[in-house]
XYZ file of C-alpha atoms in Angstrom:
553
model
C -16.681 23.941 -57.722
C -12.894 25.195 -57.278
C -11.713 23.297 -54.126
C -7.789 24.148 -54.267
C -8.072 26.685 -51.088
C -8.782 23.559 -49.283
C -6.166 21.508 -49.437
C -4.565 19.919 -46.501
C -0.854 21.018 -46.103
C 1.747 20.601 -43.517
C -0.351 18.780 -41.616
C 1.190 16.154 -39.391
C -0.090 12.820 -39.729
C -1.931 10.824 -36.867
C 0.211 9.209 -33.923
C -1.313 5.611 -34.601
C 0.270 2.004 -35.344
C 3.535 2.561 -33.147
C 4.720 -0.013 -31.103
C 4.676 2.478 -27.385
C 7.024 -0.061 -25.980
C 9.688 -0.096 -28.337
C 8.728 3.560 -28.638
C 10.228 4.276 -24.592
C 13.599 4.266 -24.089
C 12.712 5.476 -20.936
C 10.483 3.117 -19.679
C 12.704 -0.156 -21.207
C 15.572 1.030 -19.381
C 13.143 1.936 -16.106
C 12.139 -1.575 -16.975
C 15.076 -3.557 -16.525
C 16.638 -1.631 -13.924
C 14.185 -2.606 -11.952
C 13.475 -6.270 -12.905
C 15.454 -7.743 -15.014
C 14.267 -10.283 -16.002
C 11.576 -8.565 -17.775
C 9.825 -10.375 -20.089
C 10.833 -8.606 -23.389
C 8.629 -10.571 -25.650
C 5.008 -9.865 -23.695
C 5.745 -5.801 -23.766
C 6.942 -5.360 -27.544
C 2.400 -7.283 -27.719
C 1.367 -4.653 -25.600
C 3.092 -2.148 -27.089
C 2.382 -2.756 -30.385
C -1.770 -3.304 -28.820
C -1.524 0.010 -27.327
C -0.171 2.041 -30.381
C -2.329 0.482 -32.575
C -5.211 2.109 -34.640
C -7.731 -0.252 -33.713
C -7.237 0.221 -29.934
C -7.064 3.965 -30.350
C -10.302 3.778 -32.082
C -12.564 2.013 -29.004
C -10.655 4.418 -27.151
C -12.259 7.358 -28.762
C -15.354 5.969 -28.613
C -15.310 4.762 -25.140
C -15.031 8.673 -24.320
C -17.318 10.031 -27.057
C -19.993 7.724 -26.144
C -20.650 8.298 -23.063
C -21.489 5.707 -20.116
C -25.222 5.490 -18.913
C -27.625 5.127 -16.592
C -30.610 2.922 -16.389
C -32.413 3.611 -13.116
C -35.332 1.392 -13.742
C -37.089 -0.647 -16.786
C -39.337 0.312 -18.761
C -41.841 -1.959 -16.568
C -41.078 0.822 -13.661
C -38.766 -2.292 -12.233
C -35.479 -1.067 -10.634
C -32.283 -2.483 -11.843
C -30.327 0.803 -10.915
C -27.182 -0.868 -14.424
C -25.231 1.156 -16.392
C -24.384 0.697 -20.054
C -21.612 1.286 -21.455
C -20.546 1.490 -25.644
C -19.255 -2.014 -26.559
C -16.009 -0.227 -27.101
C -15.823 0.158 -22.738
C -15.845 -3.602 -22.705
C -13.710 -3.637 -25.583
C -10.596 -1.698 -23.714
C -11.593 -3.847 -20.724
C -11.328 -6.906 -21.603
C -7.325 -5.849 -23.230
C -6.730 -4.522 -19.977
C -7.420 -8.085 -17.783
C -6.211 -10.420 -20.301
C -2.653 -8.197 -19.685
C -3.026 -9.490 -16.629
C -3.211 -5.380 -15.259
C -5.432 -6.387 -12.210
C -5.407 -8.834 -9.667
C -3.369 -11.236 -11.155
C 0.216 -9.763 -9.998
C -0.242 -11.329 -6.375
C -0.400 -15.187 -7.174
C 2.373 -14.391 -9.882
C 6.613 -14.558 -9.490
C 8.713 -11.066 -7.913
C 8.919 -8.964 -10.371
C 5.586 -9.014 -11.739
C 4.458 -6.271 -9.499
C 6.913 -4.362 -11.964
C 6.112 -5.586 -15.334
C 2.391 -4.770 -14.005
C 3.491 -0.826 -13.376
C 5.191 -1.082 -16.867
C 2.163 -2.909 -18.273
C -0.164 0.003 -16.846
C 1.366 2.973 -18.214
C 1.502 1.467 -21.022
C -1.620 0.441 -21.614
C -2.486 4.458 -19.463
C -0.972 6.217 -22.940
C -3.964 4.641 -24.846
C -6.861 5.035 -22.371
C -6.370 5.444 -18.976
C -10.185 5.967 -17.743
C -11.147 2.423 -17.854
C -8.288 0.982 -15.354
C -10.408 2.640 -12.702
C -12.031 -0.955 -11.597
C -8.723 -2.438 -12.950
C -6.421 -0.727 -10.885
C -9.652 -1.199 -7.385
C -9.308 -4.975 -8.773
C -5.883 -4.601 -8.327
C -5.943 -3.102 -5.493
C -7.766 -4.921 -3.222
C -5.802 -8.062 -2.848
C -4.446 -6.700 0.463
C -7.620 -5.305 2.552
C -9.652 -8.727 1.093
C -7.612 -10.984 2.275
C -8.272 -9.575 6.574
C -11.734 -11.929 5.398
C -10.483 -15.371 4.264
C -14.117 -16.627 3.559
C -14.170 -14.105 1.483
C -10.761 -13.243 -0.457
C -10.948 -18.167 -0.750
C -14.191 -18.347 -3.146
C -13.120 -14.775 -4.848
C -9.404 -14.455 -5.185
C -9.360 -16.976 -7.812
C -12.024 -14.456 -10.299
C -10.129 -11.412 -9.421
C -7.211 -12.057 -10.498
C -8.560 -13.777 -13.761
C -7.791 -13.332 -17.225
C -11.160 -13.414 -19.058
C -12.984 -10.962 -18.373
C -16.865 -11.058 -18.051
C -19.555 -8.181 -18.316
C -22.718 -9.937 -17.322
C -24.611 -9.101 -14.403
C -24.506 -11.867 -12.722
C -24.007 -13.768 -9.264
C -20.210 -14.175 -9.304
C -20.026 -17.987 -9.165
C -21.101 -17.914 -12.794
C -18.905 -15.431 -14.162
C -15.375 -16.419 -15.858
C -14.053 -13.026 -14.224
C -14.530 -10.587 -11.342
C -13.694 -6.561 -10.124
C -14.012 -4.576 -7.286
C -14.202 -0.718 -5.960
C -14.455 0.894 -3.109
C -17.083 3.216 -1.159
C -14.431 5.525 1.095
C -15.856 9.790 0.353
C -19.732 11.366 1.665
C -20.853 14.183 1.076
C -20.002 15.627 4.095
C -16.223 14.439 4.150
C -14.305 14.410 1.446
C -10.794 12.590 2.442
C -12.714 13.127 5.761
C -13.934 9.820 6.678
C -14.196 9.366 9.763
C -17.105 12.043 9.709
C -18.398 9.244 7.752
C -22.154 8.601 8.781
C -23.664 5.258 6.772
C -24.446 3.215 9.326
C -23.647 -0.283 9.833
C -26.622 -2.648 11.703
C -24.658 -5.892 12.800
C -27.487 -8.719 10.659
C -26.019 -12.089 11.847
C -22.842 -14.251 11.579
C -22.544 -16.650 8.497
C -20.172 -18.103 6.084
C -19.102 -15.039 4.700
C -18.439 -13.904 9.177
C -19.991 -10.844 10.868
C -22.748 -9.655 8.422
C -24.229 -6.227 8.485
C -26.946 -4.035 6.893
C -25.877 -0.952 5.443
C -28.337 2.611 5.530
C -26.595 5.284 4.045
C -24.759 6.986 0.768
C -20.699 7.445 -1.121
C -20.985 10.940 -2.506
C -17.842 8.843 -5.116
C -19.135 5.782 -6.429
C -16.572 4.290 -9.072
C -17.467 1.741 -11.179
C -20.330 0.682 -9.853
C -21.178 -2.168 -12.255
C -18.053 -4.109 -10.658
C -18.942 -6.990 -8.907
C -18.302 -6.180 -5.620
C -16.686 -3.451 -2.970
C -15.819 -2.671 0.177
C -16.789 0.559 1.565
C -16.511 2.400 4.641
C -19.858 2.842 7.879
C -20.001 2.855 11.298
C -20.319 0.420 13.908
C -20.304 1.318 17.611
C -16.880 0.250 17.472
C -16.644 2.669 14.845
C -15.935 3.224 11.362
C -15.491 -0.295 9.581
C -14.726 -1.975 6.189
C -17.066 -3.949 4.684
C -17.679 -6.208 2.347
C -19.989 -5.508 0.064
C -21.001 -7.336 -3.441
C -24.095 -6.102 -6.133
C -25.629 -9.572 -6.594
C -25.697 -11.797 -2.881
C -24.343 -15.247 -2.798
C -28.283 -16.370 -2.979
C -29.021 -14.066 -6.842
C -30.566 -11.907 -5.266
C -29.582 -8.400 -6.393
C -28.013 -6.242 -2.921
C -30.171 -2.868 -1.926
C -27.857 -0.257 -3.761
C -29.061 2.403 -5.978
C -27.659 4.795 -7.884
C -28.761 8.013 -8.158
C -26.577 9.443 -11.324
C -23.722 9.039 -12.575
C -20.537 12.215 -12.164
C -19.985 14.802 -15.303
C -16.682 14.853 -14.960
C -13.940 17.402 -16.642
C -12.514 14.122 -17.904
C -12.556 10.663 -17.233
C -15.527 10.392 -19.733
C -15.265 6.243 -20.097
C -15.305 5.743 -16.376
C -19.231 5.469 -15.121
C -18.524 7.814 -11.382
C -21.674 7.867 -9.471
C -23.433 8.698 -6.205
C -24.507 5.886 -4.076
C -27.318 4.455 -1.867
C -27.516 2.048 0.762
C -30.638 1.349 1.685
C -30.126 -1.905 4.183
C -27.279 -3.420 1.835
C -26.237 -6.454 3.314
C -22.121 -6.674 3.695
C -19.742 -8.361 5.930
C -16.816 -7.239 7.673
C -13.427 -7.239 6.950
C -10.176 -6.496 9.494
C -11.887 -5.936 12.630
C -14.437 -3.561 13.537
C -13.440 -0.215 13.719
C -10.178 -0.334 12.108
C -12.054 0.354 8.741
C -9.624 3.508 7.373
C -6.396 1.829 7.866
C -8.145 -1.576 6.372
C -9.190 0.028 3.178
C -5.958 1.826 3.099
C -4.094 -0.889 2.445
C -5.915 -1.025 -1.201
C -5.403 3.229 -1.064
C -1.769 2.692 -0.881
C -1.737 0.457 -3.827
C -4.331 3.287 -6.074
C -1.973 6.222 -4.893
C 0.762 4.237 -6.624
C -2.395 4.000 -10.016
C -2.619 7.492 -9.889
C 1.865 7.941 -10.102
C 1.746 5.241 -12.953
C -1.173 6.525 -14.994
C 0.016 10.214 -15.363
C 4.005 9.159 -16.025
C 2.020 6.826 -19.058
C 0.057 10.540 -19.875
C 2.939 11.918 -19.257
C 4.814 9.900 -21.694
C 1.962 9.770 -24.812
C 1.174 13.086 -24.235
C 5.569 14.218 -24.813
C 5.364 11.280 -27.859
C 2.360 13.750 -29.483
C 4.576 16.425 -29.083
C 7.464 15.518 -30.613
C 5.669 13.695 -33.797
C 3.618 17.364 -34.397
C 6.366 19.521 -33.699
C 9.616 16.357 -35.778
C 6.478 17.268 -38.894
C 5.544 20.675 -38.862
C 6.365 23.037 -40.538
C 7.393 27.149 -39.557
C 9.177 29.359 -40.688
C 11.277 28.172 -43.095
C 12.085 24.917 -40.716
C 10.356 21.804 -38.655
C 8.902 23.010 -35.158
C 11.460 20.633 -34.007
C 14.214 22.542 -35.885
C 13.527 25.787 -33.218
C 15.806 26.219 -31.085
C 13.015 27.563 -28.103
C 10.767 24.161 -28.986
C 13.717 22.190 -28.743
C 14.095 23.499 -25.051
C 10.552 22.891 -24.486
C 11.220 18.893 -26.087
C 13.792 18.785 -24.077
C 12.585 20.149 -20.990
C 9.403 17.615 -20.788
C 10.948 14.760 -22.144
C 13.282 15.063 -18.494
C 10.173 16.217 -16.818
C 8.162 12.572 -18.716
C 11.894 9.839 -17.689
C 11.938 11.566 -14.093
C 8.150 10.823 -13.151
C 8.611 6.990 -15.502
C 11.733 6.423 -12.772
C 10.242 7.093 -9.688
C 6.687 5.975 -10.498
C 8.268 2.188 -11.030
C 11.105 2.696 -8.283
C 8.238 2.972 -6.448
C 6.711 -0.154 -8.220
C 9.509 -2.338 -6.959
C 9.193 -1.624 -3.555
C 5.860 -2.694 -3.568
C 7.355 -5.814 -5.258
C 9.598 -6.618 -3.010
C 7.538 -5.614 -0.116
C 4.757 -8.109 -1.585
C 7.491 -11.637 -1.751
C 9.619 -11.988 0.994
C 12.879 -10.404 -0.377
C 12.907 -7.467 1.436
C 15.437 -8.958 4.871
C 16.339 -5.595 5.602
C 12.968 -3.979 5.755
C 14.198 -1.246 2.961
C 11.915 -1.693 0.999
C 8.650 -1.529 3.483
C 10.482 2.142 4.422
C 10.666 3.032 0.687
C 7.304 2.329 -0.250
C 6.292 3.985 1.955
C 8.019 7.269 1.887
C 7.356 6.695 -2.283
C 3.843 6.414 -2.433
C 3.048 9.623 -0.843
C 6.089 11.463 -2.743
C 5.187 9.818 -5.544
C 1.906 10.634 -5.430
C 2.054 14.027 -4.558
C 4.684 15.342 -6.920
C 3.882 13.513 -10.790
C 0.454 14.162 -10.023
C 0.942 17.507 -9.606
C 3.841 18.001 -12.885
C 0.977 16.007 -14.836
C -1.582 19.228 -15.658
C 1.480 21.573 -16.809
C 2.980 18.778 -18.246
C 0.095 18.824 -20.930
C -0.874 21.654 -21.464
C 2.604 22.832 -22.442
C 2.779 19.944 -24.681
C -0.765 20.964 -25.857
C 0.721 24.650 -26.047
C 3.213 22.148 -28.789
C 0.641 21.007 -31.093
C -1.304 25.051 -30.673
C -4.585 24.996 -31.410
C -4.532 22.019 -33.204
C -4.104 20.305 -29.367
C -6.500 22.685 -27.909
C -10.132 20.902 -30.783
C -11.397 17.163 -30.209
C -12.671 16.872 -33.738
C -15.802 13.897 -32.562
C -13.146 12.829 -29.777
C -10.053 12.366 -32.087
C -8.247 15.704 -29.640
C -5.835 12.199 -27.652
C -4.059 15.756 -26.559
C -7.254 17.465 -24.755
C -8.272 14.060 -24.615
C -4.906 14.025 -22.052
C -5.763 17.278 -20.387
C -9.147 16.686 -19.333
C -7.732 13.726 -17.705
C -4.529 14.761 -16.248
C -5.922 16.576 -12.449
C -8.251 13.213 -11.990
C -5.391 11.209 -10.067
C -4.339 14.294 -7.874
C -7.496 14.418 -7.007
C -8.334 10.671 -7.025
C -6.774 8.662 -3.233
C -6.403 11.804 -1.325
C -5.063 14.987 -3.016
C -1.716 16.951 -2.350
C -2.194 18.192 0.870
C -3.676 15.138 2.126
C -0.100 13.781 0.853
C 1.972 16.159 2.949
C 0.632 14.913 5.616
C 0.800 11.030 4.845
C 4.501 12.247 4.027
C 5.023 14.135 7.539
C 3.690 10.481 9.437
C 6.922 8.249 7.610
C 8.861 10.771 8.752
C 8.352 10.465 12.124
C 10.122 6.998 12.567
C 13.278 7.959 12.719
C 14.815 5.480 9.938
C 12.967 6.779 7.023
C 16.042 9.270 7.058
C 19.229 6.764 6.815
C 16.772 5.329 4.082
C 16.218 8.303 2.036
C 20.469 9.090 2.392
C 20.629 4.810 1.070
C 18.261 5.231 -1.480
C 20.259 9.059 -3.120
C 22.988 7.843 -2.129
C 24.232 6.240 -5.352
C 24.166 10.179 -7.128
C 25.704 11.613 -4.830
C 29.400 13.164 -5.600
C 27.947 13.278 -9.667
C 26.729 16.912 -9.249
C 27.812 19.621 -6.747
C 24.083 21.096 -6.952
C 22.499 17.970 -5.823
C 24.978 16.844 -2.931
C 24.337 20.591 -1.318
C 20.168 19.866 -2.618
C 20.477 16.422 -0.396
C 21.660 17.871 2.766
C 19.755 21.185 3.042
C 16.226 18.677 2.147
C 17.618 16.144 5.454
C 18.587 19.140 7.785
C 14.742 20.303 6.619
C 13.447 16.342 7.845
C 15.758 16.919 11.071
C 13.876 20.423 12.556
C 11.121 20.020 10.701
C 8.408 21.792 12.655
C 5.672 23.556 10.357
C 3.348 21.569 8.653
C 2.658 24.603 6.111
C 6.271 23.618 4.857
C 5.345 19.507 4.021
C 3.944 20.144 0.505
C 8.229 21.510 -0.135
C 9.332 18.766 1.269
C 7.773 16.760 -0.838
C 8.661 18.635 -4.215
C 12.056 18.670 -2.459
C 12.436 14.444 -1.602
C 11.084 14.078 -5.518
C 13.870 15.464 -6.995
C 16.358 14.544 -5.019
C 15.163 10.934 -5.373
C 14.524 11.261 -9.722
C 17.351 12.291 -9.887
C 19.612 9.547 -7.730
C 16.811 7.014 -10.633
C 18.434 8.466 -13.452
C 22.301 8.808 -12.788
C 21.714 5.192 -12.619
C 20.262 3.811 -15.574
C 18.755 7.015 -17.797
C 21.667 9.558 -19.850
C 24.827 11.757 -18.574
C 22.181 13.900 -20.799
C 19.413 13.335 -18.773
C 21.133 13.594 -15.604
C 23.165 16.695 -15.968
C 20.223 18.441 -17.735
C 17.695 17.333 -14.803
C 20.618 18.319 -11.171
C 20.875 21.424 -13.606
C 17.404 22.583 -14.321
C 15.151 20.910 -11.041
C 17.773 22.219 -7.600
C 18.790 26.182 -7.718
C 18.021 26.496 -10.780
C 14.422 25.412 -9.830
C 12.079 26.657 -13.151
C 8.232 27.990 -12.919
C 7.342 26.434 -17.341
C 8.866 24.166 -18.922
C 11.500 25.380 -21.564
C 13.876 26.481 -19.654
C 16.660 24.748 -19.662
C 19.869 26.643 -19.406
C 23.083 27.548 -21.972
C 25.022 24.767 -23.323
C 21.951 21.807 -22.318
C 22.901 18.721 -25.137
C 18.842 19.668 -26.398
C 19.630 17.271 -29.231
C 20.556 13.716 -26.684
C 17.508 13.914 -24.926
C 15.359 14.055 -27.527
C 17.612 12.079 -29.554
C 16.604 9.293 -26.814
C 12.932 10.737 -26.494
C 11.519 10.400 -29.927
C 9.597 7.448 -31.807
C 10.501 7.932 -34.318
C 14.581 7.978 -33.034
C 13.374 3.877 -32.337
C 9.884 2.333 -34.602
């Protein structure tokens, strides 16, 4: 039989065996701006590994073969364990080996910035295994409120030796932690939680309780322990709940089912019930919300970082495909409208990278004692809801446009090989997890009540003053809006406007003139509602050349 009709041509090659770091000038420049002494060799090694065909294969398999719940063994005993494909464990082991979890807390200045950039690179390969990694990173500030537990768990939470075994924490080479906040009836309104914690005595870990209740979203249930919220007589409190108790018995945590989600398929998100499960108080009784929000603020950072990483990979796939695909007599990347779209996507990706890493620097400096003036702490308080809101909101729109650059090839998932489709399904998660858009906008309003915040914003935007007239006008209007803000319903607009101002100021300092000018011309007074509306005269070639991995490998 003739196979001439099945000859394959005019298709792009697989986007594998690319060094994701050396191909990403925007990330390198932002990293250098926020932490000039970063370990370049470490990032070159990480970029090569995350872009390798082997790691991409692990990413595909971890998503194609979703986690499976084993509620009982074959004899009828309740076991409540989740089984993962070996590729999931390979990916998680790599994440810990590259110190994306608790390691920065005991490292030198700049460690949080390096960890943030590495988290973005890892996300380009596979984001959904990073849920337990992110929570294990974020747990430290909250867990320190129980010194006895922290003393015994800190080393394991910072270990780079992943250990998948279901064993007591004392017997493992590395530990991971999760959190349990939301319940069926409350969602983001955690004060509506009904799970009850009854006092059960005191021991070496402090005040011990028995928790009875449920959690509606309980991600990564095979973590070694969790911070959970439950009601005590004094109110909602934060408690430390291990899967296996110090004496070796399994805690009374029943996994009811695993969530079937739009994306994030490699990660096991579950519903659980507690039947007098044993837990220990962390912080003050009745102060559970601010206690666990110390953890939530850091996972919000990771939402922004993760979305920025996904944006970058979607952009790379679009550039790779359009640079090889022929249409109407020339490469897609040479078509005028496609060039406008690609350049616009490159602007958005670089701006997201800049804002996310600037937040990471604020975290780093406010945690390591370098923030003598308090500016970084104030900026951290502002940037967390701003970055989480805007970067994550833009993610889904970005992925849809990048997918369109690939046409039908981008929409199809053939045996899990459609990376763009996987990115598209993943994008909405970071906008929802750890507080959706309205929650972030409300949090920003609370932060802006402090009178010194407007000054912190002005100081941060100062390097870009008088560099572009439209930016100056937008800054003046936004400061007036902050001063006269009375309507809660306008908070989302304010979050967007502040994000754009801060992104522009950062691009002025470490991006090219072409990127900065095009960003200002397209994001402020002539704000575009779709990608690909860059105004006439924009140097799209310079922007694409800066973003295109093919120019740098």
